[in-house]
Amino acid sequence: MTPSLKVLTAAVLFAGLPTATHAMPYSQLIIFGDSLSDSGQFPDIGSPLLGGNPTGGVRFTNRTGPTYLGNNTEYFDAVATQRLAGLLGLQALPSTPILPQILTGNADGTNYAVGGYRTDQILASITAANGSVVNAGGGTIRTRNGYLVDMPRVDPNALFYINGGGNDVLQGIVTDQASAAAAAADLVAGVAALQQAGARTIIVSDLPDVGLTPLGFVSGFRAGWSSAAGLLNAELGNQLSALGGNVIRLNFRGLLSEVQSDLAAFGFDPLVAQTDVCFSGDSCLADPTWGIGGLTPNPDRLMFNDGVHPTGAVQQISADYIFSILGAPWEVSLLPEMAMASLNGHQQQLRSEWQADRGAWQAVGQWRSFVGASGQRQQFERGEAVASGDSTGLGVNLGTSYRLSEQWRLGLALGLQEQTLEVGEADSEYDLRSYLLSAFAQYQQVRLWADASLSLGHLDYSNLNRQFALGIAQRSEKGDSDGQLWALSGRLGYDLANADSGWRVSPFISADYAKVDVDGYRENGSSSTALNYADQQRDSARLGLGLQANYQLSPATQVFAEIAREREFEDDRRDLRMGLNSVAGNSFELQGHTPVSGQTLAGVGVSHALAEELQLRAAYQFRGTDDRQHGVNLSLNWDW
């Protein structure tokens, strides 16, 4: 095959697959399982020279159309693991390509799933020498070592996926509690072996209800298969709980039940008994309308392609489901960052007031107060384990200070801010109301000055609305939470300019510490997609170096500006512990937001005296590097 043909066939194979929209925390996706995950281990019929499929192989779902015929002129649609890989920016090529590399150009992939595998074969594909075997036509097509034989120490940044058990039920191997325990033990042994080799994140699928399939209907084994699948799931859950480790247990059984209860929302025909008919007519009854020989063939209107395997539409729902779990911390871990943005906006309002007052405090024994309105916008850039989004906020700040002596001024400030974060591809929305109180002290002695503040805050996350795709549908999971913060901030500067020059130019050093706690919460209900989250803590310890400048344009008007650079010492990545509400006894940690190690701060403002003891001020502030926060404030100050 020529290089151009290789590129063309690969392009056709992966056309239409979703692609990652931002950097991911996973280096590769490694898959073990049966036909539900098989990305093409068996050869498709026909010669590549006659329009055949040299790279795709057989996948256990419908062909892509428009004819859907099995003459190898159309590719099989992608299965859920391939679609998930596309969402993660990774690949899910089969581990045992049928045709030699010299023809296909494809090296061995990381998908070890093979149609027809029982749980003992899945375990062998993980741990056994020559354990990955593909049999077809009464013979062995390809044998390869189990994954850990060739890779005894795994990449800790890899994501692993395991499914299985359906063939154990369909072949009558799992019939009671003991046989279900034995089949589950094979899968759990595979998980344990991966953990011992260094795997940090493993997804384990439950077994969908194989009785509620078209084959279960026509065979008469529906009740027995449903019972066996339930026994296997229960054993799998119990054994994984006993094993421990960072394992994500899925709830496909619940997800598909929810799809069946609202068929129209997912694009399926609600007038069709979806668990009784299929598209292809293979081991099932083909639907007379949407089936391949029907009046208007369309697999997207049906849940099953054949007796037990889902159509491409269900495969997409399944991939989106897994991705919604993996992607949740990329949004929810931004909740503490919203609180930090509120705190920064509040502190920046105070610093603008202090800078405008530099060298021009009220008289000793007199009060000065201000009322201000502020607006801010924070932009989160796409990055590793961070979704892109924009946060907008409005706030009101009230403050007063009392000049205690020539050198000292003390004060209090109260801030109220409302903030909305829209983030992710489906525009999830998270709302925060922050109540902030700051006490501050200031010192000035000729050229030397210092500012210090203590801030306390209550955080009200009243509307946390995580949204994501499930096939053509969009789902929303909602919750609410509370939180607290406290912060210490200090600056020490020295004025270099002469008093009669009209300038005040002050280099300064700064030190800041903040701690934000967001209480854990559960999304409402027990749907298959609803999640619960543990408490989050965000610490920030920063040192900075900057320069302030004030210039008196006229007796009534001055302009002021500052620029600084801060170093963040609490810049380790933050993992978020979470779990599915519908899967008891299972929790796991996934990577979330990582604070930047350094930020640039800049600001500019103007102060104008409307009367001898009344001033109007406006300022703009910027903070950030990749993530950027913009703030504006307008305030009125008066002495009394």
XYZ file of C-alpha atoms in Angstrom:
640
model
C 0.000 0.000 0.000
C 1.345 3.399 -0.885
C 1.825 6.001 1.873
C -0.962 8.137 0.434
C -3.381 5.208 0.504
C -2.411 4.473 4.108
C -3.239 8.047 5.038
C -6.528 7.873 3.148
C -7.670 4.660 4.771
C -6.712 5.896 8.209
C -8.591 9.118 7.560
C -11.687 7.196 6.527
C -11.437 4.909 9.537
C -11.373 7.737 12.053
C -13.612 10.189 10.184
C -16.381 11.420 12.382
C -14.698 10.433 15.648
C -14.709 13.221 18.259
C -11.363 14.792 18.996
C -9.956 16.279 22.147
C -10.546 19.980 22.559
C -7.903 20.539 25.232
C -4.834 18.893 26.696
C -5.482 15.734 28.666
C -3.794 14.304 31.750
C -3.541 10.800 30.242
C -0.656 9.590 28.099
C -2.485 6.627 26.549
C -5.644 4.543 26.791
C -5.128 0.796 27.270
C -8.168 -1.457 26.916
C -9.004 -5.052 27.891
C -12.358 -6.685 27.294
C -14.724 -8.349 24.880
C -16.757 -7.351 21.821
C -18.135 -4.203 23.455
C -14.592 -2.761 23.363
C -13.035 -4.617 20.403
C -11.775 -2.012 17.919
C -11.102 -4.416 15.047
C -9.211 -7.606 15.931
C -10.952 -9.791 13.305
C -10.460 -9.348 9.549
C -13.202 -7.781 7.522
C -14.245 -9.716 4.414
C -12.809 -8.759 1.043
C -9.555 -7.636 -0.519
C -8.212 -4.091 -0.100
C -7.595 -4.090 -3.849
C -11.318 -4.653 -4.395
C -12.497 -1.862 -2.144
C -11.955 -3.792 1.077
C -11.046 -2.551 4.528
C -7.329 -2.991 5.265
C -7.235 -1.112 8.565
C -10.630 -1.299 10.215
C -11.390 -4.916 10.919
C -14.694 -6.184 12.257
C -16.318 -4.190 15.026
C -19.441 -5.345 16.762
C -21.838 -2.622 15.788
C -23.529 -1.358 12.616
C -21.705 -0.245 9.498
C -21.573 3.439 8.774
C -23.931 3.528 5.790
C -25.521 4.550 3.535
C -26.275 0.951 2.509
C -25.117 -0.750 5.769
C -24.432 -3.892 3.768
C -21.832 -6.459 4.764
C -19.936 -6.322 1.462
C -16.974 -4.492 3.014
C -17.514 -1.297 1.043
C -18.368 0.556 4.263
C -16.547 0.623 7.551
C -17.998 -0.543 10.817
C -18.927 2.319 13.086
C -16.582 3.080 15.975
C -17.166 1.418 19.338
C -17.306 3.315 22.628
C -13.621 2.861 23.491
C -12.556 4.340 20.157
C -14.890 7.260 20.663
C -13.579 7.777 24.179
C -10.037 7.712 22.850
C -10.992 10.397 20.338
C -12.421 12.575 23.104
C -9.174 12.110 25.033
C -6.958 12.847 22.035
C -5.596 9.282 22.105
C -5.897 6.121 19.989
C -7.605 2.783 20.474
C -6.163 0.723 17.633
C -6.347 -3.072 18.035
C -3.359 -4.755 19.634
C -3.260 -7.529 17.032
C -3.596 -6.065 13.523
C -4.761 -8.677 11.074
C -2.711 -7.655 8.081
C 1.042 -7.159 8.367
C 2.436 -3.731 9.157
C 4.083 -3.544 5.749
C 0.585 -3.412 4.238
C -1.379 -1.399 6.804
C 1.283 0.823 8.312
C -0.322 0.212 11.709
C 1.791 -0.926 14.610
C 0.293 -2.902 17.468
C -2.142 -0.743 19.369
C -3.210 -0.640 23.006
C -6.653 -2.211 22.643
C -6.449 -5.860 23.742
C -10.226 -6.420 23.742
C -11.352 -9.325 21.551
C -14.917 -10.224 20.605
C -16.021 -13.416 22.349
C -13.594 -13.181 25.276
C -14.681 -14.577 28.611
C -13.329 -13.097 31.846
C -10.571 -15.731 32.096
C -9.385 -14.789 28.598
C -9.466 -11.105 29.511
C -7.254 -11.867 32.505
C -4.870 -13.809 30.258
C -4.650 -10.846 27.867
C -3.361 -8.825 30.815
C -1.026 -11.240 32.576
C -0.234 -14.410 30.582
C 2.547 -15.238 28.138
C 0.910 -15.664 24.720
C -2.288 -14.648 26.496
C -3.697 -12.372 23.821
C -5.173 -14.736 21.234
C -7.424 -14.038 18.266
C -9.218 -17.095 16.888
C -11.334 -17.062 13.736
C -12.504 -19.607 11.196
C -11.527 -22.505 13.430
C -7.900 -21.386 13.742
C -5.644 -18.930 15.480
C -5.000 -15.736 13.549
C -2.619 -14.085 15.946
C -1.047 -14.654 19.355
C 0.628 -12.011 21.453
C 1.858 -11.786 25.028
C -0.479 -10.389 27.634
C 0.120 -6.715 28.231
C 2.062 -6.996 31.496
C 4.408 -9.659 30.131
C 5.922 -7.102 27.787
C 5.238 -4.122 30.068
C 5.952 -5.209 33.675
C 6.056 -1.550 34.824
C 3.287 0.525 33.306
C 3.128 4.219 32.556
C 1.466 5.731 35.669
C -0.115 8.427 33.499
C -1.920 5.856 31.353
C -5.662 5.305 31.650
C -6.801 1.668 31.753
C -10.224 0.327 30.825
C -11.624 -3.153 31.524
C -14.989 -4.640 30.632
C -16.208 -8.210 30.522
C -18.587 -10.878 31.747
C -21.185 -10.811 28.994
C -19.895 -13.938 27.281
C -19.693 -15.762 30.621
C -23.430 -15.167 30.981
C -24.372 -15.883 27.352
C -22.343 -19.119 27.325
C -23.985 -20.366 30.520
C -20.806 -20.159 32.605
C -22.285 -17.727 35.138
C -25.486 -19.227 36.510
C -25.293 -18.786 40.282
C -23.480 -16.951 43.071
C -20.382 -19.141 42.980
C -19.849 -18.948 39.237
C -20.516 -15.193 39.303
C -17.878 -14.814 42.019
C -15.367 -16.779 39.941
C -15.943 -14.680 36.820
C -15.715 -11.441 38.809
C -12.499 -12.686 40.434
C -10.856 -12.938 37.003
C -11.585 -9.277 36.266
C -10.503 -8.187 39.742
C -7.277 -10.179 39.396
C -6.560 -8.231 36.213
C -7.167 -4.966 38.046
C -4.892 -6.054 40.896
C -2.113 -7.030 38.501
C -2.279 -3.638 36.794
C -2.218 -1.865 40.148
C 0.836 -3.829 41.237
C 2.546 -2.833 37.991
C 1.975 0.852 38.759
C -1.393 1.673 37.165
C -2.957 4.657 38.923
C -6.317 5.061 37.174
C -8.413 2.080 36.075
C -11.978 2.167 34.737
C -13.992 -1.014 35.275
C -17.302 -1.346 33.478
C -20.214 -3.098 35.042
C -22.126 -5.576 32.905
C -25.213 -4.209 31.137
C -28.364 -6.261 31.502
C -27.732 -8.859 28.784
C -31.199 -10.258 29.355
C -32.782 -7.018 28.132
C -31.471 -7.569 24.616
C -33.095 -8.751 21.390
C -31.303 -12.086 21.769
C -32.620 -12.392 25.313
C -36.089 -11.863 23.868
C -35.943 -14.381 20.997
C -34.027 -17.029 22.986
C -36.396 -17.097 25.930
C -33.471 -16.690 28.361
C -34.199 -13.074 29.261
C -34.991 -13.650 32.931
C -32.083 -16.031 33.518
C -29.519 -13.821 31.793
C -30.749 -10.738 33.642
C -30.407 -12.561 36.962
C -26.922 -13.846 36.116
C -25.761 -10.395 35.043
C -27.051 -8.964 38.323
C -25.152 -11.592 40.323
C -21.939 -10.897 38.440
C -22.275 -7.146 38.966
C -22.842 -7.570 42.678
C -19.777 -9.801 43.009
C -17.680 -7.444 40.921
C -18.650 -4.512 43.124
C -17.935 -6.356 46.362
C -14.568 -7.670 45.219
C -13.412 -4.322 43.834
C -14.386 -2.628 47.098
C -12.294 -5.157 48.992
C -9.367 -4.644 46.619
C -9.326 -0.852 46.914
C -7.177 1.440 44.832
C -8.101 4.123 42.355
C -10.791 2.265 40.422
C -13.707 3.936 38.637
C -16.707 1.602 38.613
C -19.208 2.492 35.928
C -22.982 2.060 35.957
C -23.866 1.219 32.360
C -26.780 -0.878 33.590
C -28.355 2.243 35.078
C -27.425 4.445 32.120
C -29.109 2.180 29.561
C -32.178 1.905 31.764
C -32.411 5.714 31.760
C -32.039 5.775 27.988
C -34.823 3.219 27.605
C -37.100 5.282 29.809
C -36.686 8.403 27.629
C -36.011 7.058 24.143
C -37.072 10.110 22.159
C -34.615 12.392 23.968
C -31.735 10.236 22.717
C -33.023 9.949 19.158
C -34.485 6.448 19.404
C -37.993 5.601 18.228
C -40.201 5.533 21.352
C -42.821 3.462 19.522
C -40.385 0.563 19.067
C -39.807 -2.138 21.690
C -36.097 -1.416 21.651
C -35.038 -4.451 23.705
C -36.903 -6.827 21.381
C -35.714 -5.827 17.890
C -32.473 -4.856 16.189
C -31.065 -3.309 13.023
C -29.190 -6.118 11.257
C -31.449 -9.108 11.943
C -28.453 -11.102 13.211
C -29.635 -13.281 16.136
C -32.658 -11.048 16.538
C -35.768 -9.700 14.863
C -34.984 -6.814 12.492
C -37.236 -3.828 12.980
C -39.563 -3.505 9.937
C -39.151 0.267 9.750
C -35.620 1.116 10.862
C -33.930 -2.272 10.317
C -31.574 -2.930 7.422
C -34.355 -4.399 5.294
C -37.002 -2.017 6.547
C -38.827 0.883 4.937
C -36.295 3.519 6.068
C -33.123 1.822 7.389
C -31.483 3.884 10.118
C -29.492 2.296 12.957
C -29.478 5.581 14.909
C -33.180 5.058 15.619
C -32.499 1.699 17.294
C -30.489 0.744 20.362
C -29.282 -2.648 19.117
C -27.486 -3.543 15.917
C -27.780 -7.283 16.471
C -28.863 -9.644 19.208
C -26.622 -8.220 21.932
C -24.447 -5.428 20.508
C -25.462 -1.754 20.522
C -25.632 0.553 17.552
C -23.205 3.391 16.989
C -25.651 5.797 18.642
C -25.485 3.842 21.910
C -21.725 3.559 21.560
C -21.552 7.376 21.483
C -23.759 7.680 24.561
C -21.470 5.215 26.346
C -18.323 7.132 25.401
C -19.866 10.446 26.463
C -20.881 8.888 29.769
C -17.335 7.847 30.609
C -15.946 11.169 29.413
C -18.414 13.070 31.599
C -16.937 11.334 34.660
C -13.330 11.878 33.627
C -14.020 15.516 32.743
C -15.988 16.466 35.876
C -12.925 17.439 37.968
C -11.675 19.674 35.143
C -14.670 21.864 35.962
C -15.457 21.246 39.627
C -11.842 21.790 40.730
C -12.279 25.399 39.536
C -14.680 26.165 42.398
C -11.819 27.183 44.738
C -10.382 29.291 41.901
C -13.662 31.209 41.759
C -13.256 31.982 45.452
C -9.652 33.070 44.897
C -10.863 35.390 42.126
C -13.415 36.953 44.493
C -10.749 37.428 47.147
C -8.328 38.946 44.644
C -10.992 41.346 43.382
C -11.797 42.433 46.933
C -8.123 42.930 47.807
C -7.423 44.803 44.584
C -10.236 47.252 45.400
C -8.594 47.940 48.756
C -5.128 48.327 47.258
C -6.397 50.820 44.716
C -7.861 52.881 47.558
C -4.648 52.654 49.555
C -2.460 53.626 46.614
C -4.624 56.621 45.742
C -4.370 57.699 49.403
C -0.592 57.256 49.582
C 0.827 60.309 51.330
C -2.616 61.932 51.539
C -4.417 60.317 54.448
C -7.200 62.076 56.283
C -6.335 64.144 59.335
C -5.444 62.438 62.615
C -8.610 61.444 64.468
C -10.729 61.637 61.301
C -12.584 58.922 59.371
C -12.506 58.248 55.638
C -15.028 55.951 53.991
C -15.655 54.616 50.518
C -18.341 52.796 48.601
C -17.387 51.048 45.407
C -18.792 48.904 42.637
C -16.604 46.380 40.873
C -16.734 44.046 37.931
C -14.393 41.263 37.020
C -13.810 38.614 34.435
C -11.599 35.578 34.803
C -10.554 33.455 31.839
C -9.472 29.847 32.304
C -7.426 28.581 29.394
C -7.604 24.989 28.200
C -4.818 22.960 29.707
C -3.998 19.626 31.236
C -7.027 18.602 33.283
C -8.598 22.067 32.973
C -11.570 23.009 30.824
C -11.746 26.425 29.238
C -14.221 28.871 30.664
C -15.051 32.433 31.604
C -16.103 33.727 34.982
C -17.877 37.066 35.303
C -18.687 38.837 38.529
C -20.138 41.978 40.027
C -19.437 43.269 43.493
C -20.074 45.971 46.032
C -17.433 47.058 48.535
C -17.872 49.276 51.587
C -14.961 50.437 53.682
C -13.842 52.893 56.291
C -10.552 53.877 57.903
C -9.570 55.825 60.988
C -6.288 57.702 61.267
C -4.933 56.750 64.651
C -1.734 58.826 64.505
C 0.675 60.429 62.089
C 2.043 56.993 61.211
C -0.929 54.634 61.597
C -4.304 54.114 59.967
C -6.724 51.280 60.734
C -9.810 50.180 58.859
C -12.485 47.666 57.905
C -13.975 46.713 54.532
C -16.967 44.577 53.597
C -17.363 43.019 50.169
C -20.216 41.185 48.474
C -19.585 39.548 45.104
C -21.680 37.429 42.793
C -19.852 35.340 40.244
C -20.872 32.996 37.431
C -18.506 30.552 35.753
C -19.396 29.099 32.347
C -17.001 26.299 31.480
C -16.637 23.280 29.239
C -17.965 22.331 25.832
C -21.556 22.083 27.106
C -21.421 25.413 28.987
C -21.713 24.153 32.529
C -22.628 26.959 34.914
C -21.415 27.409 38.481
C -22.576 30.323 40.657
C -20.854 31.748 43.728
C -21.842 34.468 46.163
C -18.949 35.610 48.363
C -19.261 37.552 51.624
C -15.889 39.056 52.548
C -14.706 41.042 55.563
C -11.236 42.568 55.821
C -9.469 44.344 58.642
C -6.417 46.348 57.671
C -3.619 48.414 59.137
C -1.355 50.883 57.357
C 1.894 52.541 58.317
C 3.710 55.443 56.717
C 6.819 57.223 57.955
C 8.305 59.750 55.516
C 9.291 57.469 52.587
C 8.645 54.085 54.215
C 5.173 52.571 54.026
C 3.483 49.261 54.783
C 0.005 47.768 54.336
C -1.371 44.612 55.959
C -4.798 42.970 55.922
C -6.668 39.988 57.300
C -9.637 38.762 55.244
C -12.373 36.293 56.147
C -15.040 35.016 53.814
C -18.130 32.844 53.532
C -18.748 31.164 50.184
C -22.231 30.247 48.967
C -22.203 27.993 45.902
C -25.952 28.040 45.376
C -26.251 26.699 41.827
C -23.694 24.197 40.557
C -24.942 22.994 37.174
C -22.646 20.517 35.387
C -23.716 19.904 31.790
C -22.461 17.374 29.262
C -23.455 15.481 26.146
C -24.950 11.999 26.061
C -25.104 11.275 22.366
C -27.435 13.826 20.796
C -28.930 14.635 24.207
C -27.563 16.953 26.853
C -27.785 16.196 30.535
C -27.511 18.475 33.547
C -26.521 17.432 37.067
C -27.069 20.012 39.808
C -25.958 20.565 43.365
C -24.919 23.225 45.842
C -22.207 23.732 48.425
C -20.651 26.169 50.868
C -17.143 27.164 51.743
C -14.904 29.432 53.741
C -11.698 31.359 53.184
C -9.215 33.402 55.102
C -6.203 35.339 53.896
C -3.276 37.417 55.123
C -1.668 40.009 52.880
C 1.184 42.444 53.406
C 3.256 44.928 51.417
C 6.343 46.908 52.342
C 7.536 49.767 50.125
C 9.847 52.754 49.963
C 9.135 56.002 48.113
C 12.064 57.061 45.944
C 10.674 60.362 44.648
C 11.107 63.786 46.243
C 7.987 65.191 47.854
C 7.861 68.286 45.640
C 8.251 66.467 42.316
C 4.609 65.493 41.891
C 5.700 61.845 41.704
C 5.582 58.975 44.153
C 7.610 55.995 42.900
C 7.810 53.047 45.270
C 9.364 49.634 44.791
C 7.740 47.117 47.141
C 7.792 43.518 48.251
C 4.637 41.561 49.020
C 3.671 38.393 50.874
C 0.271 36.715 50.664
C -1.246 33.600 52.139
C -4.770 32.358 51.486
C -6.704 29.224 52.304
C -9.958 28.298 50.575
C -12.114 25.383 51.722
C -15.029 24.173 49.591
C -17.313 21.667 51.266
C -17.940 18.373 49.549
C -21.340 17.948 47.957
C -23.556 15.521 46.085
C -25.301 16.249 42.839
C -29.026 15.769 43.187
C -30.549 12.338 42.715
C -29.088 8.926 41.995
C -28.953 8.868 38.201
C -26.111 6.972 36.549
C -24.303 10.256 35.831
C -24.762 12.054 39.186
C -21.517 12.455 41.123
C -20.430 13.295 44.636
C -17.283 15.235 45.531
C -15.089 15.365 48.613
C -13.985 18.568 50.344
C -11.556 20.705 48.403
C -8.769 22.797 49.891
C -6.825 25.405 47.966
C -3.782 26.956 49.644
C -1.887 29.862 48.161
C 1.459 31.172 49.410
C 2.963 33.945 47.300
C 5.900 36.329 47.378
C 6.062 39.267 45.022
C 8.177 42.175 43.866
C 6.645 45.244 42.284
C 6.662 48.953 41.588
C 4.010 51.589 42.301
C 3.858 55.048 40.737
C 1.561 58.033 41.422
C 1.576 61.322 39.539
C -0.334 64.486 40.418
C -1.697 65.805 37.123
C -3.356 68.782 38.778
C -4.350 69.829 42.289
C -7.580 67.857 41.850
C -6.455 64.881 39.767
C -3.846 62.155 40.100
C -3.141 58.987 38.164
C -1.599 55.875 39.648
C -0.300 52.553 38.371
C 1.537 49.476 39.551
C 3.157 46.369 38.128
C 4.364 43.304 40.034
C 5.398 39.717 39.642
C 4.377 37.039 42.134
C 5.753 33.555 42.723
C 3.256 30.903 43.829
C 4.757 28.277 46.150
C 1.597 26.128 46.459
C 1.615 25.076 42.809
C 1.235 21.308 43.069
C -1.560 19.716 41.063
C -4.792 19.117 42.951
C -6.603 15.788 42.734
C -10.315 15.593 43.461
C -11.857 12.596 45.217
C -15.267 11.765 43.842
C -17.690 8.945 43.142
C -20.947 8.025 41.433
C -24.050 8.444 43.583
C -25.461 5.260 42.087
C -22.399 3.104 42.863
C -22.142 2.567 46.600
C -18.769 2.005 48.218
C -16.691 3.336 45.328
C -14.685 6.528 45.206
C -11.662 7.565 43.201
C -9.308 10.474 42.652
C -8.926 12.274 39.347
C -6.640 15.120 38.392
C -7.993 18.640 38.549
C -6.690 22.189 38.350
C -3.002 22.927 38.852
C -2.235 26.486 40.049
C 0.234 28.464 37.975
C 3.643 29.003 39.538
C 3.833 32.704 38.765
C 1.566 35.607 37.875
C 1.948 39.143 36.620
C -0.085 41.896 38.287
C -0.744 45.289 36.750
C -3.112 48.144 37.434
C -3.873 51.700 36.474
C -6.291 54.228 37.942
C -7.318 57.827 38.342
C -8.552 59.808 41.349
C -10.354 63.140 41.032
C -11.426 65.446 43.845
C -15.025 66.543 43.408
C -14.773 68.662 46.562
C -12.299 69.156 49.374
C -13.398 65.985 51.181
C -15.036 64.053 48.324
C -13.194 62.029 45.681
C -14.220 59.891 42.728
C -11.895 57.044 41.695
C -11.735 54.483 38.917
C -9.202 51.705 38.362
C -8.445 48.696 36.184
C -6.453 45.667 37.364
C -5.002 42.647 35.607
C -3.671 39.431 37.091
C -2.507 36.251 35.414
C -0.461 34.355 32.871
C -2.382 31.615 31.047
C -5.418 32.157 33.278
C -6.265 35.865 33.289
C -8.338 37.983 35.629
C -9.481 41.469 34.640
C -11.110 43.814 37.125
C -12.553 47.320 37.101
C -13.873 49.345 40.004
C -15.466 52.720 40.584
C -15.613 54.245 44.061
C -16.645 57.352 45.933
C -14.585 58.454 48.971
C -15.392 61.005 51.636
C -13.932 62.227 54.932
C -16.007 62.739 58.046
